[in-house]
Amino acid sequence: MLSGIGNADDLKKLGIPVVCHLPGVGQNLQDHLEIYIQQACTRPITLHSAQKPLRKVCIGLEWLWKFTGEGATAHLETGGFIRSQPGVPHPDIQFHFLPSQVIDHGRVPTQQEAYQVHVGPMRGTSVGWLKLRSANPQDHPVIQPNYLSTETDIEDFRLCVKLTREIFAQEALAPFRGKELQPGSHIQSDKEIDAFVRAKADSAYHPSCTCKMGQPSDPTAVVDPQTRVLGVENLRVVDASIMPSMVSGNLNAPTIMIAEKAADIIKGQPALWDKDVPVYKPRTLATQR
């Protein structure tokens, strides 16, 4: 076992022999945290009506028959990235718009016609860890993400709420805009917004960085730039855990890219690269937009 998922002494107490001591294993846990800002919709055009039994059957039959209709989409096609404030050099807040109301990760049916935005910072500064609970591989590990443990992350979430409210207040949404359902118009001060975020923030399911890539001289590195586990022969890690830090977006495409790059390394293929790839630069750092 690689130590680090709990230190070497912890593993020995669990009766697990330590093959290679890599303190970085299980450390440096990073994830995207997000909140839902929800607005009532004044027209019956959201997914609320799709919950009715007959409507569900019709949606399913249309998809099975023609691969079209409401069942042919995840309904999260609309999104975007913005800079949270002046001085930020790259977009650091992500939005996903959904024409529905999500409650408890979708385990609770929607209560009314509504729409919402999933919003959260892309480069959170809170860092957590995980370790083994026992020697039984069926037992869940101990995971401590340390969400919102830095003042930077708390301030970024305040901006997430305020900027989302600004977007929802735009004239284009006026024909559909009902009352704010979450956090609610009574939540206004920074202290109230902070309490709302702590009560309602959820993982965006982007855990990563617990087997970070780095040079052998880095005591926290777990794999080298060729994805090989340091100090262990014939073992690689090829997934989101080898990211040294969180990416500014969803993990799916970057993880596919990591896998394709690792496959080329293993096969000895030359590196692929393009010349003069444009990199985003804001028109000015002095303003947020």
CSV table of C-alpha atoms in Angstrom, one decimal:
chain,number,residue,atom,x,y,z
A,1,MET,CA,0.0,0.0,0.0
A,2,LEU,CA,1.1,3.5,-0.7
A,3,SER,CA,1.2,5.5,2.5
A,4,GLY,CA,-0.4,8.9,2.5
A,5,ILE,CA,-4.0,7.6,2.6
A,6,GLY,CA,-3.4,8.0,6.3
A,7,ASN,CA,0.3,8.1,7.2
A,8,ALA,CA,2.6,5.1,7.5
A,9,ASP,CA,1.8,4.6,11.2
A,10,ASP,CA,-2.0,4.7,10.5
A,11,LEU,CA,-1.6,2.0,7.8
A,12,LYS,CA,0.4,-0.2,10.1
A,13,LYS,CA,-2.3,0.1,12.8
A,14,LEU,CA,-4.8,-1.1,10.2
A,15,GLY,CA,-2.5,-4.1,9.4
A,16,ILE,CA,-1.6,-2.8,5.9
A,17,PRO,CA,2.1,-3.1,4.9
A,18,VAL,CA,3.7,0.0,3.5
A,19,VAL,CA,5.3,-0.6,0.2
A,20,CYS,CA,6.2,3.0,-0.6
A,21,HIS,CA,6.0,6.1,1.6
A,22,LEU,CA,4.4,8.9,-0.4
A,23,PRO,CA,3.0,11.5,2.0
A,24,GLY,CA,1.1,13.2,-0.8
A,25,VAL,CA,-1.3,10.3,-1.4
A,26,GLY,CA,-4.8,11.4,-0.2
A,27,GLN,CA,-3.7,15.0,0.4
A,28,ASN,CA,-4.3,18.1,-1.6
A,29,LEU,CA,-8.0,17.2,-2.1
A,30,GLN,CA,-9.8,19.9,-4.2
A,31,ASP,CA,-13.3,20.1,-5.4
A,32,HIS,CA,-15.8,22.5,-7.0
A,33,LEU,CA,-18.5,23.7,-4.6
A,34,GLU,CA,-21.6,25.3,-5.9
A,35,ILE,CA,-24.9,26.8,-4.8
A,36,TYR,CA,-28.4,27.0,-6.5
A,37,ILE,CA,-30.0,30.4,-7.0
A,38,GLN,CA,-33.7,29.7,-7.7
A,39,GLN,CA,-36.4,31.9,-9.2
A,40,ALA,CA,-40.1,31.3,-9.6
A,41,CYS,CA,-41.3,31.2,-13.2
A,42,THR,CA,-44.5,33.0,-14.1
A,43,ARG,CA,-45.2,30.7,-17.1
A,44,PRO,CA,-45.7,26.9,-17.3
A,45,ILE,CA,-42.6,26.3,-19.5
A,46,THR,CA,-40.2,24.6,-17.0
A,47,LEU,CA,-39.7,20.9,-16.3
A,48,HIS,CA,-42.2,21.0,-13.4
A,49,SER,CA,-45.0,19.7,-15.5
A,50,ALA,CA,-42.8,16.9,-16.8
A,51,GLN,CA,-43.2,15.2,-13.4
A,52,LYS,CA,-46.8,14.3,-14.0
A,53,PRO,CA,-47.1,10.5,-14.6
A,54,LEU,CA,-48.7,10.8,-18.0
A,55,ARG,CA,-46.3,13.5,-19.1
A,56,LYS,CA,-43.3,11.2,-18.1
A,57,VAL,CA,-44.7,8.4,-20.2
A,58,CYS,CA,-45.1,10.7,-23.2
A,59,ILE,CA,-41.6,12.0,-22.8
A,60,GLY,CA,-40.2,8.5,-22.6
A,61,LEU,CA,-42.1,7.2,-25.6
A,62,GLU,CA,-41.1,10.2,-27.7
A,63,TRP,CA,-37.4,9.6,-26.9
A,64,LEU,CA,-37.7,5.8,-27.6
A,65,TRP,CA,-39.5,6.4,-30.8
A,66,LYS,CA,-37.8,9.4,-32.3
A,67,PHE,CA,-34.9,10.3,-30.0
A,68,THR,CA,-36.3,13.8,-29.6
A,69,GLY,CA,-38.2,15.8,-27.0
A,70,GLU,CA,-37.5,16.6,-23.4
A,71,GLY,CA,-36.0,13.2,-22.7
A,72,ALA,CA,-33.2,13.7,-25.3
A,73,THR,CA,-31.4,16.4,-23.3
A,74,ALA,CA,-29.9,16.9,-19.9
A,75,HIS,CA,-31.4,20.5,-19.9
A,76,LEU,CA,-28.1,22.0,-18.9
A,77,GLU,CA,-27.0,23.3,-22.3
A,78,THR,CA,-26.8,26.9,-21.2
A,79,GLY,CA,-23.9,28.1,-19.1
A,80,GLY,CA,-21.0,30.5,-19.0
A,81,PHE,CA,-17.8,31.7,-17.3
A,82,ILE,CA,-17.2,35.2,-16.0
A,83,ARG,CA,-14.6,37.1,-14.0
A,84,SER,CA,-15.8,37.7,-10.5
A,85,GLN,CA,-14.2,41.2,-10.1
A,86,PRO,CA,-11.6,43.6,-11.4
A,87,GLY,CA,-8.1,42.4,-11.3
A,88,VAL,CA,-8.9,38.7,-11.9
A,89,PRO,CA,-7.0,37.7,-15.1
A,90,HIS,CA,-9.2,34.8,-16.2
A,91,PRO,CA,-12.9,33.7,-15.8
A,92,ASP,CA,-13.2,32.3,-12.3
A,93,ILE,CA,-17.0,31.7,-11.8
A,94,GLN,CA,-19.0,29.1,-13.7
A,95,PHE,CA,-22.8,29.2,-14.3
A,96,HIS,CA,-25.1,26.4,-15.4
A,97,PHE,CA,-28.7,27.3,-16.2
A,98,LEU,CA,-31.5,24.8,-15.7
A,99,PRO,CA,-35.2,25.3,-16.5
A,100,SER,CA,-36.3,23.6,-13.3
A,101,GLN,CA,-35.9,23.6,-9.5
A,102,VAL,CA,-33.5,21.1,-8.0
A,103,ILE,CA,-34.0,20.0,-4.4
A,104,ASP,CA,-31.6,17.7,-2.6
A,105,HIS,CA,-29.8,16.8,-5.8
A,106,GLY,CA,-33.0,15.9,-7.5
A,107,ARG,CA,-34.1,13.3,-4.9
A,108,VAL,CA,-37.1,15.6,-4.0
A,109,PRO,CA,-39.6,16.5,-6.8
A,110,THR,CA,-39.8,20.1,-7.9
A,111,GLN,CA,-42.5,22.1,-6.0
A,112,GLN,CA,-43.4,24.7,-8.6
A,113,GLU,CA,-42.6,26.2,-12.0
A,114,ALA,CA,-39.1,27.6,-11.5
A,115,TYR,CA,-35.6,28.0,-13.0
A,116,GLN,CA,-32.2,28.2,-11.4
A,117,VAL,CA,-28.5,28.7,-11.9
A,118,HIS,CA,-25.8,26.5,-10.5
A,119,VAL,CA,-22.9,28.8,-9.7
A,120,GLY,CA,-19.6,28.5,-7.9
A,121,PRO,CA,-15.9,29.6,-8.0
A,122,MET,CA,-13.6,27.7,-10.3
A,123,ARG,CA,-10.4,28.1,-8.3
A,124,GLY,CA,-11.3,27.5,-4.7
A,125,THR,CA,-8.5,27.8,-2.2
A,126,SER,CA,-9.8,25.4,0.4
A,127,VAL,CA,-7.8,22.1,0.4
A,128,GLY,CA,-8.9,18.9,2.1
A,129,TRP,CA,-7.7,15.3,2.5
A,130,LEU,CA,-8.9,11.7,2.6
A,131,LYS,CA,-7.6,8.5,4.3
A,132,LEU,CA,-8.6,4.9,4.8
A,133,ARG,CA,-11.2,4.1,7.4
A,134,SER,CA,-10.1,0.5,7.8
A,135,ALA,CA,-8.4,-2.4,6.0
A,136,ASN,CA,-11.8,-3.4,4.5
A,137,PRO,CA,-11.9,-2.2,0.9
A,138,GLN,CA,-15.7,-2.1,1.2
A,139,ASP,CA,-15.6,0.6,3.9
A,140,HIS,CA,-16.0,4.2,2.7
A,141,PRO,CA,-12.9,6.3,3.2
A,142,VAL,CA,-12.7,9.3,5.6
A,143,ILE,CA,-13.1,12.4,3.5
A,144,GLN,CA,-12.5,15.9,4.8
A,145,PRO,CA,-12.9,18.5,2.0
A,146,ASN,CA,-12.5,21.5,4.2
A,147,TYR,CA,-15.0,23.5,2.2
A,148,LEU,CA,-15.1,27.3,2.8
A,149,SER,CA,-12.1,27.2,5.1
A,150,THR,CA,-10.6,30.3,3.6
A,151,GLU,CA,-11.8,33.9,3.5
A,152,THR,CA,-11.2,34.0,-0.2
A,153,ASP,CA,-13.7,31.3,-0.9
A,154,ILE,CA,-16.3,32.9,1.4
A,155,GLU,CA,-15.9,36.2,-0.5
A,156,ASP,CA,-16.0,34.5,-3.9
A,157,PHE,CA,-19.4,32.9,-3.0
A,158,ARG,CA,-20.8,36.3,-2.0
A,159,LEU,CA,-19.9,37.5,-5.5
A,160,CYS,CA,-21.5,34.4,-7.0
A,161,VAL,CA,-24.8,35.3,-5.3
A,162,LYS,CA,-24.7,39.0,-6.1
A,163,LEU,CA,-23.7,38.4,-9.8
A,164,THR,CA,-26.4,35.8,-10.3
A,165,ARG,CA,-29.0,38.1,-8.9
A,166,GLU,CA,-27.8,40.8,-11.3
A,167,ILE,CA,-28.2,38.4,-14.3
A,168,PHE,CA,-31.7,37.3,-13.1
A,169,ALA,CA,-32.7,40.9,-12.9
A,170,GLN,CA,-32.1,41.6,-16.6
A,171,GLU,CA,-34.9,42.8,-18.8
A,172,ALA,CA,-34.8,39.7,-21.0
A,173,LEU,CA,-36.0,37.6,-18.1
A,174,ALA,CA,-38.7,40.0,-17.0
A,175,PRO,CA,-41.6,38.1,-18.7
A,176,PHE,CA,-40.7,34.9,-16.7
A,177,ARG,CA,-39.4,36.3,-13.4
A,178,GLY,CA,-41.4,35.5,-10.3
A,179,LYS,CA,-40.1,35.9,-6.7
A,180,GLU,CA,-36.7,34.7,-5.7
A,181,LEU,CA,-37.1,31.3,-4.1
A,182,GLN,CA,-33.5,30.7,-3.0
A,183,PRO,CA,-31.8,32.3,-1.1
A,184,GLY,CA,-34.9,34.6,-1.0
A,185,SER,CA,-35.2,38.4,-1.1
A,186,HIS,CA,-34.8,38.6,2.7
A,187,ILE,CA,-31.2,37.4,2.4
A,188,GLN,CA,-29.2,40.6,1.6
A,189,SER,CA,-26.3,41.3,4.0
A,190,ASP,CA,-22.9,39.6,3.6
A,191,LYS,CA,-23.4,37.8,6.8
A,192,GLU,CA,-26.8,36.5,5.6
A,193,ILE,CA,-25.4,35.4,2.3
A,194,ASP,CA,-22.5,33.6,4.0
A,195,ALA,CA,-24.9,31.7,6.2
A,196,PHE,CA,-27.0,30.8,3.2
A,197,VAL,CA,-23.9,29.5,1.4
A,198,ARG,CA,-22.8,27.4,4.3
A,199,ALA,CA,-26.3,25.9,4.7
A,200,LYS,CA,-26.9,25.2,1.0
A,201,ALA,CA,-23.6,24.7,-0.9
A,202,ASP,CA,-23.1,21.3,-2.5
A,203,SER,CA,-20.3,19.5,-4.2
A,204,ALA,CA,-20.3,19.7,-8.0
A,205,TYR,CA,-18.8,16.2,-7.9
A,206,HIS,CA,-15.4,17.3,-9.1
A,207,PRO,CA,-13.0,15.8,-6.5
A,208,SER,CA,-9.4,15.8,-7.7
A,209,CYS,CA,-5.7,16.4,-7.0
A,210,THR,CA,-5.1,13.7,-4.3
A,211,CYS,CA,-2.3,12.1,-6.3
A,212,LYS,CA,-0.7,15.3,-7.7
A,213,MET,CA,1.8,15.2,-10.5
A,214,GLY,CA,5.2,16.8,-9.8
A,215,GLN,CA,8.9,16.4,-9.9
A,216,PRO,CA,10.6,13.7,-7.7
A,217,SER,CA,12.1,16.6,-5.7
A,218,ASP,CA,8.6,17.6,-4.6
A,219,PRO,CA,7.8,15.8,-1.3
A,220,THR,CA,4.1,16.1,-2.0
A,221,ALA,CA,4.2,14.7,-5.5
A,222,VAL,CA,2.8,11.2,-6.2
A,223,VAL,CA,3.3,10.7,-9.9
A,224,ASP,CA,5.9,12.1,-12.2
A,225,PRO,CA,5.2,14.0,-15.5
A,226,GLN,CA,4.9,10.6,-17.3
A,227,THR,CA,2.1,9.6,-14.8
A,228,ARG,CA,4.3,7.0,-13.2
A,229,VAL,CA,4.0,6.5,-9.4
A,230,LEU,CA,7.2,7.7,-7.8
A,231,GLY,CA,9.2,4.9,-6.2
A,232,VAL,CA,7.1,2.1,-7.6
A,233,GLU,CA,7.7,0.2,-10.9
A,234,ASN,CA,5.1,-0.5,-13.5
A,235,LEU,CA,2.3,1.5,-11.8
A,236,ARG,CA,0.6,4.6,-13.1
A,237,VAL,CA,-2.3,6.8,-12.1
A,238,VAL,CA,-4.3,8.3,-15.0
A,239,ASP,CA,-7.3,10.2,-13.8
A,240,ALA,CA,-8.3,13.6,-12.3
A,241,SER,CA,-6.4,12.9,-9.1
A,242,ILE,CA,-3.1,13.6,-10.7
A,243,MET,CA,-4.0,17.2,-11.4
A,244,PRO,CA,-1.7,19.4,-9.2
A,245,SER,CA,-4.6,21.9,-8.9
A,246,MET,CA,-8.2,22.2,-9.8
A,247,VAL,CA,-9.1,23.1,-13.4
A,248,SER,CA,-11.3,26.1,-14.3
A,249,GLY,CA,-14.3,24.0,-15.4
A,250,ASN,CA,-15.8,20.5,-15.4
A,251,LEU,CA,-13.5,17.5,-15.1
A,252,ASN,CA,-14.8,15.4,-17.9
A,253,ALA,CA,-12.9,16.8,-20.9
A,254,PRO,CA,-9.6,17.4,-19.0
A,255,THR,CA,-9.7,13.8,-17.7
A,256,ILE,CA,-10.2,12.5,-21.2
A,257,MET,CA,-7.2,14.6,-22.3
A,258,ILE,CA,-5.1,13.2,-19.5
A,259,ALA,CA,-6.0,9.7,-20.6
A,260,GLU,CA,-5.2,10.4,-24.2
A,261,LYS,CA,-1.9,12.0,-23.3
A,262,ALA,CA,-1.0,9.1,-21.0
A,263,ALA,CA,-1.8,6.6,-23.8
A,264,ASP,CA,0.6,8.4,-26.1
A,265,ILE,CA,3.3,8.4,-23.4
A,266,ILE,CA,2.9,4.7,-22.8
A,267,LYS,CA,3.0,4.0,-26.6
A,268,GLY,CA,6.0,6.3,-27.0
A,269,GLN,CA,4.1,8.7,-29.4
A,270,PRO,CA,5.5,12.2,-29.9
A,271,ALA,CA,3.8,15.0,-28.1
A,272,LEU,CA,1.0,16.8,-29.9
A,273,TRP,CA,1.0,20.6,-29.9
A,274,ASP,CA,-0.3,23.5,-31.8
A,275,LYS,CA,1.6,26.8,-32.5
A,276,ASP,CA,0.2,30.1,-31.4
A,277,VAL,CA,-2.9,28.8,-29.5
A,278,PRO,CA,-4.8,31.9,-28.4
A,279,VAL,CA,-5.1,32.4,-24.6
A,280,TYR,CA,-7.9,34.5,-23.1
A,281,LYS,CA,-7.0,37.9,-21.9
A,282,PRO,CA,-9.5,40.4,-20.6
A,283,ARG,CA,-9.8,43.7,-22.4
A,284,THR,CA,-8.9,45.4,-19.2
A,285,LEU,CA,-8.1,44.3,-15.7
A,286,ALA,CA,-9.4,47.5,-14.2
A,287,THR,CA,-13.1,46.5,-14.6
A,288,GLN,CA,-15.0,43.3,-14.1
A,289,ARG,CA,-16.7,43.6,-17.5
